[in-house]
Short mmCIF file of C-alpha atoms in Angstrom, two decimals:
data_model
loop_
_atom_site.label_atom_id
_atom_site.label_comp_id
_atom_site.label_asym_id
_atom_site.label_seq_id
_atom_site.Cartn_x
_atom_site.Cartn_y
_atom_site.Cartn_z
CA UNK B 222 -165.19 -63.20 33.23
CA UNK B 223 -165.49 -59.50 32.92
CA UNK B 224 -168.39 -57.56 32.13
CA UNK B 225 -168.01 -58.44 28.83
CA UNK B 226 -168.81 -61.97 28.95
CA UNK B 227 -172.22 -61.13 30.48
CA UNK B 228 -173.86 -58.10 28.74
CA UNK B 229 -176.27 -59.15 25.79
CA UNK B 230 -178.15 -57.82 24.30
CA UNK B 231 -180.61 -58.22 20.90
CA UNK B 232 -181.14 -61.12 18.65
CA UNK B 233 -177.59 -62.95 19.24
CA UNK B 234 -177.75 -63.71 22.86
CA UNK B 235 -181.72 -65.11 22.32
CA UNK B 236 -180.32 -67.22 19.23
CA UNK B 237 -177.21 -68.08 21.42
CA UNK B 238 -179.55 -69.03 24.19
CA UNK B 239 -182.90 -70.42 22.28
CA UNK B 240 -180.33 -73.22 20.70
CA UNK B 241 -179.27 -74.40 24.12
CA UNK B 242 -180.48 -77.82 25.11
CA UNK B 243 -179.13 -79.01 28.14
CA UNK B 244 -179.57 -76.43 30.45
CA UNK B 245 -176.31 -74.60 30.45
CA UNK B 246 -176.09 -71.15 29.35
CA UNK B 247 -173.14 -71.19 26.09
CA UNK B 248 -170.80 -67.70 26.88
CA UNK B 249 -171.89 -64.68 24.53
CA UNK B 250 -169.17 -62.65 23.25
CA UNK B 251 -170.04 -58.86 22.55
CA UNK B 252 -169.13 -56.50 20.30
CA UNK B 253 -166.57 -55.12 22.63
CA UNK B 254 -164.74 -58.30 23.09
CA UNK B 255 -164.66 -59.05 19.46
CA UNK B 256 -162.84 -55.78 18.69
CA UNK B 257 -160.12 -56.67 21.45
CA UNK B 258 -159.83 -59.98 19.83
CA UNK B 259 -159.42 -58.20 16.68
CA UNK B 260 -156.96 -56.10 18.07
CA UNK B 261 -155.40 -59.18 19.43
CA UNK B 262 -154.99 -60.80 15.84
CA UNK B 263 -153.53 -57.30 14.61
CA UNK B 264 -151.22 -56.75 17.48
CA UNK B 265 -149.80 -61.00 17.36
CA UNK B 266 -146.56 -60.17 14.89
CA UNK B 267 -144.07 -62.45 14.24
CA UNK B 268 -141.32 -61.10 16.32
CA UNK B 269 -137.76 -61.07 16.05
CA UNK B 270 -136.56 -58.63 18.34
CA UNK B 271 -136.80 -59.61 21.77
CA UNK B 272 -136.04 -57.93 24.97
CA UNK B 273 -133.19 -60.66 27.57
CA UNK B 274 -136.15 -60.54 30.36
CA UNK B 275 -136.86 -63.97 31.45
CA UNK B 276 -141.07 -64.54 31.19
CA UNK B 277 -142.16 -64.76 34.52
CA UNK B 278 -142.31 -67.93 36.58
CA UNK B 279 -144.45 -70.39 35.35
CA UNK B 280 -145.73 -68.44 32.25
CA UNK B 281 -144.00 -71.03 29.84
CA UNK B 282 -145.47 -74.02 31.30
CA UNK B 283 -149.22 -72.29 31.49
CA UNK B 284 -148.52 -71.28 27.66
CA UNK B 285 -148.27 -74.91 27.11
CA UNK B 286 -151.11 -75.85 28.89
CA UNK B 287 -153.02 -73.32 26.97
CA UNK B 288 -152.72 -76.05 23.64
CA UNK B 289 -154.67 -78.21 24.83
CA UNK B 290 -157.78 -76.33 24.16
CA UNK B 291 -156.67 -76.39 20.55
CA UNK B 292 -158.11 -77.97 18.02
CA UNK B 293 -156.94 -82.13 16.38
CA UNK B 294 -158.25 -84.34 14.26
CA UNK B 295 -159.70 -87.27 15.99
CA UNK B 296 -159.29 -85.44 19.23
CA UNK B 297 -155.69 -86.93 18.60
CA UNK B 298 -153.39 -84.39 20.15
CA UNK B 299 -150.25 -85.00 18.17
CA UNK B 300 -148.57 -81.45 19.35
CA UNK B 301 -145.08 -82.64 21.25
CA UNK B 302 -142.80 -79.82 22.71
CA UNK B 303 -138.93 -79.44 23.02
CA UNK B 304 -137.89 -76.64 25.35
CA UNK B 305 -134.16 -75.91 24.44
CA UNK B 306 -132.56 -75.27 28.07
CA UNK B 307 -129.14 -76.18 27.01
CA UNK B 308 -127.37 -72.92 25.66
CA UNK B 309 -124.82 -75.27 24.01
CA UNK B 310 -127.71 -76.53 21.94
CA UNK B 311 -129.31 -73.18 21.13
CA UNK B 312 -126.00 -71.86 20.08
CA UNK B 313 -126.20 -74.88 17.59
CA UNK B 314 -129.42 -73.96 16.82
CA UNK B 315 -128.09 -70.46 15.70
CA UNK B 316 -125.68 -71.28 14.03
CA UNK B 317 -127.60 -73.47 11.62
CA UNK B 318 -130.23 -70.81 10.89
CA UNK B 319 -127.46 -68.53 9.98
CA UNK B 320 -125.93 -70.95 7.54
CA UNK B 321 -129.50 -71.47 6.33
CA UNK B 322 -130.42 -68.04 6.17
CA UNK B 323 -127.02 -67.28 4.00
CA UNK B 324 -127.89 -70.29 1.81
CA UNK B 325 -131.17 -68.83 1.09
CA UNK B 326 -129.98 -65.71 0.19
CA UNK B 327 -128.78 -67.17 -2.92
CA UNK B 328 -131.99 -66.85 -4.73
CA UNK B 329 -132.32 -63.47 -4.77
CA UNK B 330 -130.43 -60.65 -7.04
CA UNK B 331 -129.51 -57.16 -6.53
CA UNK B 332 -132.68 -55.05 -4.89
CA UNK B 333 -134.15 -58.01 -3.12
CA UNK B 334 -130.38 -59.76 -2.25
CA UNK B 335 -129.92 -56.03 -0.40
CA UNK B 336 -133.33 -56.31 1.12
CA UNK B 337 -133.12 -60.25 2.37
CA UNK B 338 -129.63 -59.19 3.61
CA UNK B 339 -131.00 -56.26 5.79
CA UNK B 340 -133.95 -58.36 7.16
CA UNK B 341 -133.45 -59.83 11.16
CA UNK B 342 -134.74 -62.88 10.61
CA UNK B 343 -134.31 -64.87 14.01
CA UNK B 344 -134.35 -63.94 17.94
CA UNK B 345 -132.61 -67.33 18.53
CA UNK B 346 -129.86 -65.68 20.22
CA UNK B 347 -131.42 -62.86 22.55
CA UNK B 348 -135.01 -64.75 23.41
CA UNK B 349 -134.97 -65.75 27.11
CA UNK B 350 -136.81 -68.89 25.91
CA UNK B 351 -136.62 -71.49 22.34
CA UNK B 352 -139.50 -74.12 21.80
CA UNK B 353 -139.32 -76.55 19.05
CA UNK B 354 -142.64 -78.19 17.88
CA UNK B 355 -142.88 -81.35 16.73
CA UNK B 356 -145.94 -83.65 15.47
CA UNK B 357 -146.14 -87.31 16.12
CA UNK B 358 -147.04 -88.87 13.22
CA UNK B 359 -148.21 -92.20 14.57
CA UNK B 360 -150.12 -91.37 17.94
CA UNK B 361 -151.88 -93.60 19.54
CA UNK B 362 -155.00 -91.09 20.39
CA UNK B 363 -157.48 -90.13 18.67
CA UNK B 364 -157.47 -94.17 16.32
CA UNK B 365 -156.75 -92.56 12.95
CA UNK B 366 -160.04 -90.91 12.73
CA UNK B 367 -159.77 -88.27 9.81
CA UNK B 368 -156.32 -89.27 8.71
CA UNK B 369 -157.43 -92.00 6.32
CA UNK B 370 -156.74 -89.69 3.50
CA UNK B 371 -155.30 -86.61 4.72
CA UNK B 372 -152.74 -87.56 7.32
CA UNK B 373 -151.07 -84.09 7.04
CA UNK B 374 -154.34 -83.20 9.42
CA UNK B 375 -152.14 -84.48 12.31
CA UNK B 376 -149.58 -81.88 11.59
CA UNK B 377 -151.99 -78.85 10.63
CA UNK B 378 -153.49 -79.74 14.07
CA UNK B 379 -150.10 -78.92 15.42
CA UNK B 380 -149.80 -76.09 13.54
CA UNK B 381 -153.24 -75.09 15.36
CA UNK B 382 -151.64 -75.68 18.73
CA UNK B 383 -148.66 -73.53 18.31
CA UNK B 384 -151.13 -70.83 16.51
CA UNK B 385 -153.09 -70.95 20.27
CA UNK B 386 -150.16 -70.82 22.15
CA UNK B 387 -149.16 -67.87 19.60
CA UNK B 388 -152.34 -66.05 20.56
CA UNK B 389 -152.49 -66.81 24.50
CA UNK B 390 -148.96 -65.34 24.48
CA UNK B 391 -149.64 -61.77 22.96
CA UNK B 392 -152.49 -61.82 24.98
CA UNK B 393 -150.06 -61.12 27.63
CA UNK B 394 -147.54 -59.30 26.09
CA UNK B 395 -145.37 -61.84 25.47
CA UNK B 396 -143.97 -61.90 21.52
CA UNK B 397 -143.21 -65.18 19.73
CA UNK B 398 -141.30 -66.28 16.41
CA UNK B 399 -141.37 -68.50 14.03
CA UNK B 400 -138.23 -69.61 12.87
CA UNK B 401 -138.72 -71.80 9.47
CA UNK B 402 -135.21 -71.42 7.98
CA UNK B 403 -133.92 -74.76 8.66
CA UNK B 404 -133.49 -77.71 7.45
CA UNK B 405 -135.79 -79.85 9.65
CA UNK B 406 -133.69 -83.33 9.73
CA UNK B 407 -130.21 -81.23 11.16
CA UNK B 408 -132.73 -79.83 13.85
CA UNK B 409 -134.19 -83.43 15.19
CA UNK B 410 -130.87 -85.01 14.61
CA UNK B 411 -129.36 -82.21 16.94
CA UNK B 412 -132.27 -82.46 19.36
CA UNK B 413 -132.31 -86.80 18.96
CA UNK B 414 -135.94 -86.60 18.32
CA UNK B 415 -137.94 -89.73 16.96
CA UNK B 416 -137.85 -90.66 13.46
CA UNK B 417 -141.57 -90.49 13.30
CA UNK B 418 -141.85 -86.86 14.64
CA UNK B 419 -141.76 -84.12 12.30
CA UNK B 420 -140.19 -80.35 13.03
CA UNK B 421 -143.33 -78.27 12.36
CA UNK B 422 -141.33 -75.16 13.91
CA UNK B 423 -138.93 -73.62 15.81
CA UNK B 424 -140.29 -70.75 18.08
CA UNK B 425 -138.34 -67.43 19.97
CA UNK B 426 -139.95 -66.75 22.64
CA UNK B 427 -139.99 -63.26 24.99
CA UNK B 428 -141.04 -59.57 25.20
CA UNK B 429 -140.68 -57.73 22.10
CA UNK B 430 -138.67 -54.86 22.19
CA UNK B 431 -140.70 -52.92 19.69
CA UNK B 432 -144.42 -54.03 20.22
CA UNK B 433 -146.34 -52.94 16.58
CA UNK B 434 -149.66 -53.78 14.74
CA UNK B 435 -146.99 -53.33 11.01
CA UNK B 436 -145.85 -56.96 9.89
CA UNK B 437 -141.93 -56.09 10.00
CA UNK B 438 -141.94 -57.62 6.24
CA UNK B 439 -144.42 -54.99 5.51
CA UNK B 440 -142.75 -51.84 7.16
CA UNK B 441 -139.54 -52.73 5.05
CA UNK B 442 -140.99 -53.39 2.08
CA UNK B 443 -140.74 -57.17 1.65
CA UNK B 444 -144.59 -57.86 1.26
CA UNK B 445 -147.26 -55.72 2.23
CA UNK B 446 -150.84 -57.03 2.93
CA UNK B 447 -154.14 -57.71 0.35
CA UNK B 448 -157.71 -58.55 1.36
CA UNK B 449 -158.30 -61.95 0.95
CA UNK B 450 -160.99 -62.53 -2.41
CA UNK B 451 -163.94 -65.09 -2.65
CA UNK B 452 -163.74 -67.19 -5.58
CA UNK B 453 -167.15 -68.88 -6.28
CA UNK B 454 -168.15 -72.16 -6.82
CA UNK P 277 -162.29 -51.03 22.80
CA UNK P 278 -164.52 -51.29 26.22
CA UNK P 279 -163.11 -51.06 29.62
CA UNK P 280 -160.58 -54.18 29.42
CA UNK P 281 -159.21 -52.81 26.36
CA UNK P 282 -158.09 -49.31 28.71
CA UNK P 283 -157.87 -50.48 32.00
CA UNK P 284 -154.06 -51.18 32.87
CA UNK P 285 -152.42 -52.09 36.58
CA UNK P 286 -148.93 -53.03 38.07
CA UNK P 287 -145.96 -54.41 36.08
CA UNK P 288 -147.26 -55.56 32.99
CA UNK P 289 -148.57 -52.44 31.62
CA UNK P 290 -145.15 -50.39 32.70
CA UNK P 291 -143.01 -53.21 30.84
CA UNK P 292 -145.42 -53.09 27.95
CA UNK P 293 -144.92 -49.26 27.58
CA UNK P 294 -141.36 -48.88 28.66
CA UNK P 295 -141.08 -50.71 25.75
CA UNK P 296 -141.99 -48.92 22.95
CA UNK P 297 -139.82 -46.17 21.18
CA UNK P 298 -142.37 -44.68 18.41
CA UNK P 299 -144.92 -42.76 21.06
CA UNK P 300 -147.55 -44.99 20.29
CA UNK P 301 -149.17 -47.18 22.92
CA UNK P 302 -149.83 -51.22 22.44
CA UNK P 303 -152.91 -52.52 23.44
CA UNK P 304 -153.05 -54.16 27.01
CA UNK P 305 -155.07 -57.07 27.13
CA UNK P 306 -156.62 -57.33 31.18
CA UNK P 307 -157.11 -60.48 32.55
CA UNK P 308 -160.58 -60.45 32.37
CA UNK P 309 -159.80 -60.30 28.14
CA UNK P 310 -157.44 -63.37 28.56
CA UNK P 311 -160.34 -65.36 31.20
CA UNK P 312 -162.52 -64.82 27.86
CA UNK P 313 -160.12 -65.60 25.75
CA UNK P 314 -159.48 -68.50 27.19
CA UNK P 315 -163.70 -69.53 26.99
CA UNK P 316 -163.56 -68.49 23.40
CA UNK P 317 -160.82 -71.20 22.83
CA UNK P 318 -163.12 -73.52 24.67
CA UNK P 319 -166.20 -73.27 23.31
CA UNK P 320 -164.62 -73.43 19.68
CA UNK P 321 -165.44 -76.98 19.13
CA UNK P 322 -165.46 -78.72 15.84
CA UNK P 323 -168.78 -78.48 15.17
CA UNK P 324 -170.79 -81.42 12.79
CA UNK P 325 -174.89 -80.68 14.13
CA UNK P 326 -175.72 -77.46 12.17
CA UNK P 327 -179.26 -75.14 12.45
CA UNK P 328 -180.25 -74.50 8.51
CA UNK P 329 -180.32 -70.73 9.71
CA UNK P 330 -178.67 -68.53 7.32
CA UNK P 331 -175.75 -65.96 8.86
CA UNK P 332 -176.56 -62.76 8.70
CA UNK P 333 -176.35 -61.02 5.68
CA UNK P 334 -172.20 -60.01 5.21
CA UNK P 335 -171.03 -62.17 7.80
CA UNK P 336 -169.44 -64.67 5.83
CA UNK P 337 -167.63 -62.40 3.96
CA UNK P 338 -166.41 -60.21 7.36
CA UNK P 339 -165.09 -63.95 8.27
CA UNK P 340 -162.89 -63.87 5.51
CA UNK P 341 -161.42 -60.30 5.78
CA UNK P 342 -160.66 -61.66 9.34
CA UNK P 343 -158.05 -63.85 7.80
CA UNK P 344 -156.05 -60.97 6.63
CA UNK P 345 -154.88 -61.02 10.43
CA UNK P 346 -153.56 -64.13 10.55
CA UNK P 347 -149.72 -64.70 10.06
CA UNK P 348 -148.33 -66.28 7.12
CA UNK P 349 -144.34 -67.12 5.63
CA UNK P 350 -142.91 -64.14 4.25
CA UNK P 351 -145.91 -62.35 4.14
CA UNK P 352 -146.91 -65.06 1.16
CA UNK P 353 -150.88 -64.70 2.09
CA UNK P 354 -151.42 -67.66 0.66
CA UNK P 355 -154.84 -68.85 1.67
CA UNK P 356 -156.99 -69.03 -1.49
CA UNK P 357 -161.04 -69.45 -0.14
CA UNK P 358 -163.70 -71.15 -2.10
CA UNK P 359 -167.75 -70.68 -1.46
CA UNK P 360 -169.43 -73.53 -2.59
CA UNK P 361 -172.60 -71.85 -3.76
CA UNK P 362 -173.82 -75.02 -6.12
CA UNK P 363 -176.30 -77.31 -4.77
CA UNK P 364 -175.38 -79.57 -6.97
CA UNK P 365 -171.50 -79.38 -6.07
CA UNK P 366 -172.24 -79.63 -2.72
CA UNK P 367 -174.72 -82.84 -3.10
CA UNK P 368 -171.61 -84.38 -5.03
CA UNK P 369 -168.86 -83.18 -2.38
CA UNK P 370 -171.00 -84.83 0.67
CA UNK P 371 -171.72 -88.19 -1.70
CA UNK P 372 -167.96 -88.24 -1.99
CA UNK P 373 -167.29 -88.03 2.11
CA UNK P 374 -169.79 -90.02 2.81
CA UNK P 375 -168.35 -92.65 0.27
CA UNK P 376 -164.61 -92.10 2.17
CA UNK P 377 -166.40 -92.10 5.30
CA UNK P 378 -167.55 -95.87 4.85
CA UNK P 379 -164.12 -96.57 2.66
CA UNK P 380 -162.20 -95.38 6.34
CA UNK P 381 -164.65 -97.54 8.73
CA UNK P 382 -163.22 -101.16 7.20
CA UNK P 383 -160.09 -99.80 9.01
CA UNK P 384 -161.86 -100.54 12.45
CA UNK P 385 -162.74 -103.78 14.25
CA UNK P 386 -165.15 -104.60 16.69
CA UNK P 387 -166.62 -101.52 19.37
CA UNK P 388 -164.55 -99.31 17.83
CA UNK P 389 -165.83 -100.25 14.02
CA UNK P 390 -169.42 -99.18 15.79
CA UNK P 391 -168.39 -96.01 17.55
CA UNK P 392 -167.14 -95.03 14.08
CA UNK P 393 -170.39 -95.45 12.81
CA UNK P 394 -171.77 -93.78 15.19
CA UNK P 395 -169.75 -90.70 15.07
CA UNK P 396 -171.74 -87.63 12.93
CA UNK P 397 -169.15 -86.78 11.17
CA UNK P 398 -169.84 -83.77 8.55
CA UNK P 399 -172.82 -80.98 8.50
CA UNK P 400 -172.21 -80.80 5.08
CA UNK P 401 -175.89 -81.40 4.25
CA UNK P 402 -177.56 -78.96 6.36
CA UNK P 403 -174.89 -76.25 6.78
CA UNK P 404 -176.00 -73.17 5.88
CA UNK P 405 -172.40 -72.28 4.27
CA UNK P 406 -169.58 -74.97 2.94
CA UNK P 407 -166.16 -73.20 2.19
CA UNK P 408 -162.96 -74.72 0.54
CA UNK P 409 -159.84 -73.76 1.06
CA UNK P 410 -156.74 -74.18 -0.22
CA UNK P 411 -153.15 -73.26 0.01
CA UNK P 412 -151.17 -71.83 -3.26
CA UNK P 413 -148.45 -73.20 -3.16
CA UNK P 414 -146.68 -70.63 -5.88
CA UNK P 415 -147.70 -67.16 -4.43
CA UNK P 416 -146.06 -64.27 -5.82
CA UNK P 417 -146.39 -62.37 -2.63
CA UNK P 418 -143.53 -63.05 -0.05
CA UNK P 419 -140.84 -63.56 -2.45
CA UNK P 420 -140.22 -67.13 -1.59
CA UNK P 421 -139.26 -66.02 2.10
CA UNK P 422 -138.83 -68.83 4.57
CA UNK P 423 -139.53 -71.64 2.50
CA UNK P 424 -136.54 -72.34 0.61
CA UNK P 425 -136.03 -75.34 3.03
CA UNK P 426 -139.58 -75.81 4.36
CA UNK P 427 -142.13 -75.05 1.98
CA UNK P 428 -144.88 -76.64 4.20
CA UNK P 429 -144.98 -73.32 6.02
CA UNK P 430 -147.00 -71.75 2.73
CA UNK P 431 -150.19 -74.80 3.69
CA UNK P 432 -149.28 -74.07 7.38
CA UNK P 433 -150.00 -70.48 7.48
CA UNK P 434 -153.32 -70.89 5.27
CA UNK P 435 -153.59 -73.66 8.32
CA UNK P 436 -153.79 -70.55 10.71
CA UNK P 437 -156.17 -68.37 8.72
CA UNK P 438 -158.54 -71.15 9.12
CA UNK P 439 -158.10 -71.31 12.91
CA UNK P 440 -158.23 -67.39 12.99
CA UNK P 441 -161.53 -67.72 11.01
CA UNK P 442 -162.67 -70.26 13.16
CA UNK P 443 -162.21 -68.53 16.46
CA UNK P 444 -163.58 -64.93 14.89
CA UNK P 445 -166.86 -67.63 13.82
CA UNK P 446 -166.80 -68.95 17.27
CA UNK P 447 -167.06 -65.75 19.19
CA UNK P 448 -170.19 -64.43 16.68
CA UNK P 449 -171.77 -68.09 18.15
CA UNK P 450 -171.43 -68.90 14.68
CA UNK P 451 -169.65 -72.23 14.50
CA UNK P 452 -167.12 -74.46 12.42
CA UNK P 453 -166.73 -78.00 11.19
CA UNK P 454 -163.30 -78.93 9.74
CA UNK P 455 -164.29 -81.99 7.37
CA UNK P 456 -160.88 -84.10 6.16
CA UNK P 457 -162.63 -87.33 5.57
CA UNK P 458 -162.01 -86.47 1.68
CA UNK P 459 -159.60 -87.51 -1.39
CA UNK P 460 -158.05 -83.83 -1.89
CA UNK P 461 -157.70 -85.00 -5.53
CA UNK P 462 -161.21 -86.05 -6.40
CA UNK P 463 -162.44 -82.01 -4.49
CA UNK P 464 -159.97 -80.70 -6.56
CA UNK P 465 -161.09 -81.68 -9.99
CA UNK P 466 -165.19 -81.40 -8.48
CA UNK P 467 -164.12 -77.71 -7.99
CA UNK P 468 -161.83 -77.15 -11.10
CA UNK P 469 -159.07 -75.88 -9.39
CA UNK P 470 -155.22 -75.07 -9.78
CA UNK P 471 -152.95 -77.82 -10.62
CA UNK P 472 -150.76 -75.98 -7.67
CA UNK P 473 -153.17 -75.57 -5.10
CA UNK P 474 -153.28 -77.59 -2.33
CA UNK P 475 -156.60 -78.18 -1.11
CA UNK P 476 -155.82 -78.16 3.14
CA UNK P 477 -159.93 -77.87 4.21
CA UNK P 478 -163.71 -78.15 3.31
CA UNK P 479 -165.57 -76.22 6.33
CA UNK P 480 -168.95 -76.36 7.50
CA UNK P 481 -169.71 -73.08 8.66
CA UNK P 482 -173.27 -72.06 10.38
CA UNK P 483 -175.36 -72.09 14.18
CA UNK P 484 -174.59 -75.44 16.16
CA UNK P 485 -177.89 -76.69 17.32
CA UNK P 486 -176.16 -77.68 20.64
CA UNK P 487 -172.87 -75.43 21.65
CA UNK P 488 -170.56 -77.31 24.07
CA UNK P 489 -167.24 -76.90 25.75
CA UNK P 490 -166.75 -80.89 25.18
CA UNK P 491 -165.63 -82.06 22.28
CA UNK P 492 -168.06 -84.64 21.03
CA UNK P 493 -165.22 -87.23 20.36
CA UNK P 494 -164.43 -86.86 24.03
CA UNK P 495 -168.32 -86.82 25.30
CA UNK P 496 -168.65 -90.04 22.97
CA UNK P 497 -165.97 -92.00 24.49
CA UNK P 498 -163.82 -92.02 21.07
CA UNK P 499 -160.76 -89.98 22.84
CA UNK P 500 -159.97 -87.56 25.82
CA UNK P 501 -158.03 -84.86 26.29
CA UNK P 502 -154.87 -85.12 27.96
CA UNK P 503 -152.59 -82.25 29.27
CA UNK P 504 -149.21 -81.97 26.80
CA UNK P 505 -146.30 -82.66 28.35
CA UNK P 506 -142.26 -80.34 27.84
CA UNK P 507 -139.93 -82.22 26.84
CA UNK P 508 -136.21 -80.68 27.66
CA UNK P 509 -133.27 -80.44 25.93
#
């Protein structure tokens, strides 16, 4: 911890520290570290250019560690991960996207055909590493607590997990993205994955060749951003 | 920015700015910014044990335009938030999870039947804030990107504006409870809301009374973390 995690000052450290029960001091997080997180959140992207440098040994695995500070319901933990080693596979992988992508394409007319057309929307090929995320649907932790009548918690949890992992991984440079343009039963059939796990994503993983705090979508016109309104109740 | 937002040594800030072609330089996170990150991720907690303290005036609505950041399919934005100002709505929302809560324990047997009951499980009564949010699931913004064969990604990116909202809380001390324990139908007509808006949370928002790096469904013996395992293909 640098010397941001120790500097306080003013009403939020006493309320941080009045609150405290047991003896143990809870971290305060200043100003300055909130504006790096900020910066953090603006500089994440979803990336789809990606240098061929390998991530450095080890970083993968750590990445994955990094989930399990995530958040489940029921403590439950349903997050499962698929690293695709086998370049036989990830070719597969490709190759499906691509006939996905061109089925999609479809939909649109003239402007926004040209548009969808011009838009890279995979790394699957060039990313030194491919992660496929699955959620178990029936596990064992966390005894169905909170999944009585939402069990689509289990996978939002995942999505959670791979949001962490997302984060962690800018954090050091490192670009991810997330690849949604398949069709999820080809993927787990190519992969043999259990019936009772769904494909929550398919993630590129590596060093972006063009690091920016511009959603691509945005810088080419696709969709540019809006504040987010309160609607009262 | 303070010091760990300028500070920069050895090979990772040379790879992050050989990198980039447009003159401008991407931030580089130190690892004293990651070691906090990293605390920030575990302090999170789902949080159920709220002080009636108000936040400070504007905070609640700075935690929304924090969800701007987060990524979402296609651009799509699709997180639609909902302040549940009402006393009376809110009386009738924690009646109706307290009612699901009971409906859920029949499902247990035994010691685990009373560690259910046991188990705090909302703050929706004392919270200072209660938020619902839901996913539209027929946005006009991202042009149907990405979704043509998974349209789950529209409820799993307003999944990751929570989490982003959650973590910004977390490192302001102010803290979260995710509440799923409800019948998104019954919330939905409560609220009046879109036929085509899926509700994905109701969140607690406000001060724990006791901040914790342990979850409290680990500390109370309901489940424990394990590290997640990679799976190769």
């Amino acid at each position: 911890m640098g010397e941001t995690g120790s500097v306080a000052t003013g009403q939020d450290v006493s309320r941080e520290r009045a609150i405290l029960k047991d003896g143990k001091h809870p971290p305060f997080f200043s100003e300055d570290f909130r504006a790096e997180f900020e910066t953090l959140l603006a500089w994440r992207r979803d990336v789809r250019h990606f240098s061929s440098e390998p991530l450095p040994d080890g970083a993968f695995e750590r990445l994955i560690e990094t989930t399990a500070l995530a958040p489940s319901v029921g403590n439950a933990q349903p997050w499962r991960f698929v690293r695709i080693s086998s370049p036989n596979l990830r070719d597969r992988l490709a190759d499906h996207v691509d006939a996905a992508s061109r089925s999609a394409a479809q939909a649109y007319e003239s402007d926004r055909a040209a548009a969808y057309r011009a838009l890279k929307l995979h790394g699957l090929r060039e990313a030194p590493d491919v992660l496929a995320v699955y959620s178990d649907e029936k596990p064992t932790a966390g005894h169905g607590l909170g999944i009585a009548t939402m069990p689509e918690m289990l996978r939002y949890s995942t999505v959670m997990a791979i949001h962490t992992l997302w984060l962690a991984a800018r954090a050091q440079g490192i670009g991810v993205g997330w690849v949604s343009i398949v069709d999820p039963q080809t993927v787990s059939d190519l992969l043999d994955m259990p019936d009772d796990w769904s494909l929550i994503a398919i993630l590129c993983i590596g060093y972006p060749i063009c690091p920016t705090d511009q959603p691509e979508l945005a810088t080419r016109g696709w969709q540019q951003r809006s504040t987010p309104e309160i609607i009262d109740r």
